Coordinates of C-alpha atoms and ligand atoms in Angstrom, one line a residue:
X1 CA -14.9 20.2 6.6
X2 CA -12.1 18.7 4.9
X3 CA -8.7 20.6 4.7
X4 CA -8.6 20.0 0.6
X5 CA -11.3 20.5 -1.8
X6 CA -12.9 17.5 -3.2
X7 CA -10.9 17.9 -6.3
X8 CA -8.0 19.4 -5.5
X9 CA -4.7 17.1 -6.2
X10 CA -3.3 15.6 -2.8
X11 CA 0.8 16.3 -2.8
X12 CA 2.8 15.8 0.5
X13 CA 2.6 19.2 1.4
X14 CA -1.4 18.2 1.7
X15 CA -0.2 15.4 3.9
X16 CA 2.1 17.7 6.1
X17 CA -0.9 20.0 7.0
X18 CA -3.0 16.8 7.5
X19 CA -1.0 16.1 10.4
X20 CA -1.0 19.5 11.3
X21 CA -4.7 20.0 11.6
X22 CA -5.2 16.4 12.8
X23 CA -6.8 14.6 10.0
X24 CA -6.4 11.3 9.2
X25 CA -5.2 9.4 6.1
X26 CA -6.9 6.9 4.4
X27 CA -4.9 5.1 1.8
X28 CA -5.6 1.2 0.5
X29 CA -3.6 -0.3 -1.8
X30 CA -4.9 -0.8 -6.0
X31 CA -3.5 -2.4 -8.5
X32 CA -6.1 -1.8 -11.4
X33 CA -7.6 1.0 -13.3
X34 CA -11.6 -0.4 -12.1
X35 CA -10.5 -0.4 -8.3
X36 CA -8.7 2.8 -8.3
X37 CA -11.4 4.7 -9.7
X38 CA -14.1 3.3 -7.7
X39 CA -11.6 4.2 -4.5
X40 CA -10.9 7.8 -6.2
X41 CA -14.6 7.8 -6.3
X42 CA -15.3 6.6 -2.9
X43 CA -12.9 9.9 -1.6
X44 CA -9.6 7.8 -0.8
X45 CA -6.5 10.0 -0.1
X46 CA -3.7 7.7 -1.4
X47 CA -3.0 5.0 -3.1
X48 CA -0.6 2.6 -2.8
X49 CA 0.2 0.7 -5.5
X50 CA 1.8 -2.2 -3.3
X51 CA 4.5 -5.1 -3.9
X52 CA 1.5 -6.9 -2.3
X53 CA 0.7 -7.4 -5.7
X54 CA 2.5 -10.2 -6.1
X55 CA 0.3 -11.7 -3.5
X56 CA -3.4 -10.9 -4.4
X57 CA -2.6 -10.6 -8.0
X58 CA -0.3 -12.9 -9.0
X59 CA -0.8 -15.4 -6.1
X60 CA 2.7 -15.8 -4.7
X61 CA 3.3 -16.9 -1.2
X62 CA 5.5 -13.8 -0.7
X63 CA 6.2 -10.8 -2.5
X64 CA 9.9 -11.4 -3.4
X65 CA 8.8 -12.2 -7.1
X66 CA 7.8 -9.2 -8.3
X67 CA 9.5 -7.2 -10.9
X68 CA 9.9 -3.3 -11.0
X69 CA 8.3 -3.6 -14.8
X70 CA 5.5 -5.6 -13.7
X71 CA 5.3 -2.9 -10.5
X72 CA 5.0 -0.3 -13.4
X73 CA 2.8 -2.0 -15.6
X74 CA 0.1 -2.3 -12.5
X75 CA 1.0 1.9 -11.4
X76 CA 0.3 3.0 -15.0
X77 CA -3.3 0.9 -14.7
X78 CA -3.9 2.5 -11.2
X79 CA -2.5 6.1 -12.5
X80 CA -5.4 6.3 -15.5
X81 CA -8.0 5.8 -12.9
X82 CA -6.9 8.5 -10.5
X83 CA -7.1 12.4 -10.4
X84 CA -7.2 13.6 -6.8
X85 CA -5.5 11.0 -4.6
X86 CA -1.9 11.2 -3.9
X87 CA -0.5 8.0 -6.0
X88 CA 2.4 6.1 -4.3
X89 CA 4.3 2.8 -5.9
X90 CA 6.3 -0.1 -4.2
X91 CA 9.7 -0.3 -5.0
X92 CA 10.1 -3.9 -5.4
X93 CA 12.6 -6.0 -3.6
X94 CA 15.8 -6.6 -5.5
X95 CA 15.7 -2.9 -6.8
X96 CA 17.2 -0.4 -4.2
X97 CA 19.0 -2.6 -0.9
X98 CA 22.2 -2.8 -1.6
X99 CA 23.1 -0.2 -4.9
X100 CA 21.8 3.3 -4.2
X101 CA 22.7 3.8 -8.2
X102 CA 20.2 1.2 -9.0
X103 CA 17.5 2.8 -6.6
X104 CA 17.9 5.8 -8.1
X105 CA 17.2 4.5 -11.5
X106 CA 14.5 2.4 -10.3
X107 CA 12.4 5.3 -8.7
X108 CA 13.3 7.6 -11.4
X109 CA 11.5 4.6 -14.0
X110 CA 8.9 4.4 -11.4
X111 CA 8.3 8.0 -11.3
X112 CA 8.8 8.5 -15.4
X113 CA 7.2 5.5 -16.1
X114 CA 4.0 6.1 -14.1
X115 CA 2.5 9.5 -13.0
X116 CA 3.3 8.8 -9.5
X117 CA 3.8 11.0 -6.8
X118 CA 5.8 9.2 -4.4
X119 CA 7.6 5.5 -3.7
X120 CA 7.8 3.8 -1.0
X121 CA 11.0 1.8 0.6
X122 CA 11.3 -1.1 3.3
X123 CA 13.8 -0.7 6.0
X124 CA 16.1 1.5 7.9
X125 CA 19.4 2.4 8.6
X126 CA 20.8 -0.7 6.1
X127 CA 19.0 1.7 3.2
X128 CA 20.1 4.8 4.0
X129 CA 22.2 5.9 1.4
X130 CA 19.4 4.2 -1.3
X131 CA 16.3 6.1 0.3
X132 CA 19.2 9.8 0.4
X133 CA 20.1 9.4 -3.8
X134 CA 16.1 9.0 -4.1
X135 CA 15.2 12.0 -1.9
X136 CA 18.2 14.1 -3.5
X137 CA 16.4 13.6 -6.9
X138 CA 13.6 15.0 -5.7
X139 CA 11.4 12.3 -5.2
X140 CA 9.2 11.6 -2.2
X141 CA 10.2 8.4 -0.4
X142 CA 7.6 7.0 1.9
X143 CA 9.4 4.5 4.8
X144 CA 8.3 1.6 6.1
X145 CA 9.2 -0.4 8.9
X146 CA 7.5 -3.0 11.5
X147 CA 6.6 -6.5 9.2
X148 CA 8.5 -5.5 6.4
X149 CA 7.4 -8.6 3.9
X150 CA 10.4 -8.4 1.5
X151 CA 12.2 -9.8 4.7
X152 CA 9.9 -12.4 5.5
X153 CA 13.0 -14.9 4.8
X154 CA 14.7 -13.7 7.7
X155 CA 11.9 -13.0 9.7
X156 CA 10.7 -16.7 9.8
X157 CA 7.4 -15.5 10.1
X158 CA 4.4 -12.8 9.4
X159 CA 3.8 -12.2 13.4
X160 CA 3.8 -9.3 15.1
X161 CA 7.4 -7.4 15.2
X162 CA 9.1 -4.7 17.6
X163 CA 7.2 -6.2 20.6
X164 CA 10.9 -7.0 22.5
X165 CA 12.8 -3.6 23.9
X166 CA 15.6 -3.9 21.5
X167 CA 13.9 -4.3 18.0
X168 CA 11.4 -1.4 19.3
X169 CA 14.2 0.7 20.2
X170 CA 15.5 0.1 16.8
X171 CA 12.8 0.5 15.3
X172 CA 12.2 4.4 16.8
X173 CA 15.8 5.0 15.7
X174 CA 15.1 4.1 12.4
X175 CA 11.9 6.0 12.1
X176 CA 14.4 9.4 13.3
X177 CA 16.8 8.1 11.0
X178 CA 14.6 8.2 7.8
X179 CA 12.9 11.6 8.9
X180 CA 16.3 13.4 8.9
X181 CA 16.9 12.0 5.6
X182 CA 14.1 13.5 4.4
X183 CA 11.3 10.8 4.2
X184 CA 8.2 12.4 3.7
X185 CA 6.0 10.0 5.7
X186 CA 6.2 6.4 7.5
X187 CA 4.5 3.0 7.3
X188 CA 4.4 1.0 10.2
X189 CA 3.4 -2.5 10.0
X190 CA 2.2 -4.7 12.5
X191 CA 4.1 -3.3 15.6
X192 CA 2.6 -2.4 19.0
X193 CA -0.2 0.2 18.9
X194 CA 1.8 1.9 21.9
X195 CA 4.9 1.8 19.8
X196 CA 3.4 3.1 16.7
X197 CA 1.7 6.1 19.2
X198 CA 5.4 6.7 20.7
X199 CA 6.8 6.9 16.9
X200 CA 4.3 9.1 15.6
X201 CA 4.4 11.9 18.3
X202 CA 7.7 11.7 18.6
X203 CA 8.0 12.4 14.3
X204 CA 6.9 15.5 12.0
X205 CA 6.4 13.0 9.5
X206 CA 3.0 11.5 8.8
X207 CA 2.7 8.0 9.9
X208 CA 0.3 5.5 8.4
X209 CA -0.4 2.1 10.3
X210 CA -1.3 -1.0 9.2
X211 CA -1.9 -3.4 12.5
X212 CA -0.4 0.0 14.4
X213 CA -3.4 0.9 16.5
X214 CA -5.4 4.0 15.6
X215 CA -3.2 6.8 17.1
X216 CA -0.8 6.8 13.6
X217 CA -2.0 9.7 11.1
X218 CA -3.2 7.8 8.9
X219 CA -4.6 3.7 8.3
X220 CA -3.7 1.4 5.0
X221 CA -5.6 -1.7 3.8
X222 CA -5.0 -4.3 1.3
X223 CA -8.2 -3.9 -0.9
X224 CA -8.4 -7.2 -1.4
X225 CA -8.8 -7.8 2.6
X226 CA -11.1 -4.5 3.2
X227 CA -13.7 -6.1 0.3
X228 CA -13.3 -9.7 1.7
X229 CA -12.1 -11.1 -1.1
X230 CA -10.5 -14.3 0.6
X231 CA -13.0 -16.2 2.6
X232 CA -9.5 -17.7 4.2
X233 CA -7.0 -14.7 5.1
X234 CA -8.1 -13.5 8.4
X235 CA -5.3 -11.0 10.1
X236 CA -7.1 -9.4 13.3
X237 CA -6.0 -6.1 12.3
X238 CA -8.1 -6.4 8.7
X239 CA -11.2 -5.2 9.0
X240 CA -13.5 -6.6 6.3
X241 CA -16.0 -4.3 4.7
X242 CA -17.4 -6.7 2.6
X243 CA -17.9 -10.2 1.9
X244 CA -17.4 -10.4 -1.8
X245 CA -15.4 -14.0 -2.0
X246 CA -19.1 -15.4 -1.3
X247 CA -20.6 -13.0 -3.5
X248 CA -18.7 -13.8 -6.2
X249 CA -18.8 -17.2 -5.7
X250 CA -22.8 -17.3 -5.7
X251 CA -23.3 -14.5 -8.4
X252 CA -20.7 -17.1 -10.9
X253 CA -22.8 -19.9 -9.7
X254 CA -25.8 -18.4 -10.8
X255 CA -24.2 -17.8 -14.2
X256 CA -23.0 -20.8 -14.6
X257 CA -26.2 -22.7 -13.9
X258 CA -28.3 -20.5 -16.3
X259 CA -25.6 -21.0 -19.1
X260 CA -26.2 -24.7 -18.6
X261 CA -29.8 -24.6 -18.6
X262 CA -29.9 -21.9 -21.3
X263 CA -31.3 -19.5 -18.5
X264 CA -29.1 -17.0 -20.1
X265 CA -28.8 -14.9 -22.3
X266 CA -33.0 -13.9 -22.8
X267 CA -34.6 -12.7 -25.7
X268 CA -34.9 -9.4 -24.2
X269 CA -30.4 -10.1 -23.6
X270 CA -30.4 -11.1 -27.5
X271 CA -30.4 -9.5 -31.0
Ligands
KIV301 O1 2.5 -3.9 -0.4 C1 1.7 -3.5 0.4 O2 0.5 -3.7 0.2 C2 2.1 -2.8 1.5 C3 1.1 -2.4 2.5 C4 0.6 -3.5 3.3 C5 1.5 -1.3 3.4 O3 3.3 -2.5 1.7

């Protein structure tokens, strides 16, 4: 039996006793009304509304190009199609590293804007003081470290991170780091699953992995890779649910063909 009743609105504190009693977290990321409900339906506990947008919606190669209005515009869509799970939005990159001013007014737009309950920040130590003026306004920043993909520049690469001793032993110092500052939970991206294990004992905080192994509280997916929507993107730590780039494919096929050979619409389809 579920801590929470089936209903009943998931806030941090829900997340905090998660941990506690040893539940896990399932979030994915939406960036529609349709998929957001059917996830609400399907008894998600949070939703992310990621920068990852940029990729599966808007087909960039990274997801530097994304704006905080068009972040908003795709966390307003998500927010009308959720009542139960615990909504949490990207801030984009360009809005928070370097001005904790301009953070705090791009969460607060976020968090006006939106109906979410939370945002969610890439990096450590070198955003410390943006991730403290969010938290000091009273809104719940989510970490993230590992891959971080707004740094993919100066990364060089999407491969796994943290696997040397030094950027692991940063990496656990950050993860303190944004606990004392009052982060409210973790995501850790594409690091060793005996890392991620290490972090998340070692932290009150919920963690939620992504190519972390199993031990973190809680697991996030791309929706887009969980359905199978791109017969080509392959990462060994996405687990396909569903094949639905062939689906589709086949089921607009079909259309297609019966448009041409005026298969469709019947008479029982027609007026
Ligand atoms: O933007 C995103 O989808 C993410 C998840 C991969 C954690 O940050």
């Amino acid at each position: 039996m579920s801590i929470h009743s089936e209903f009943k609105k998931i806030t941090t504190e829900t997340f905090k006793k998660m941990k506690v009693s040893g539940e896990k977290i399932s979030m994915l990321t939406a960036y529609d009304y349709t998929m957001a409900s059917l996830a609400e339906e399907a008894g998600i506990d949070a939703i992310l509304v990621g920068d990852s947008a940029a990729n599966v919606v808007a087909g960039y190669e990274t997801t530097l190009p994304i704006t905080l209005d068009q972040m908003i515009y795709h966390a307003q869509c998500v927010s009308r199609g959720i009542k139960r799970a615990l909504l949490v939005v990207d801030l984009p990159f360009g809005t928070y590293q370097s001005d904790p001013l301009q953070a705090y007014h791009s969460a607060v737009r976020i968090m006006k804007e939106t109906g979410a309950s939370a945002i969610k920040m890439e990096g450590g130590i070198e955003i410390k003081d943006s991730i403290e003026a969010i938290v000091k306004a009273g809104i719940p920043v989510m970490g993230h470290l590992g891959l971080t993909p707004q740094s993919i520049h100066q990364f060089g690469s999407f491969k796994l991170r943290a696997k040397e001793d030094a950027e692991a032993d940063k990496l656990i110092s950050d993860a303190k780091l944004l606990e004392e500052i009052g982060c409210f939970s973790l995501v850790l991206e594409k690091i060793p699953a005996q890392l991620a294990e290490k972090v998340t004992n070692e932290l009150d905080i919920i963690t939620i992995g992504i190519g972390a192994g199993n031990v973190t509280d809680g697991q996030v997916l791309v929706i887009h890779d969980l359905l199978g929507l791109n017969k080509n993107f392959k990462p060994k730590f996405a687990r396909k649910y569903l094949h639905l780039h062939e689906q589709i494919v086949e089921a607009v096929s079909n259309y297609v063909q019966d448009v041409k050979s005026q298969e469709f619409p019947s008479k029982e389809e027609s007026f």
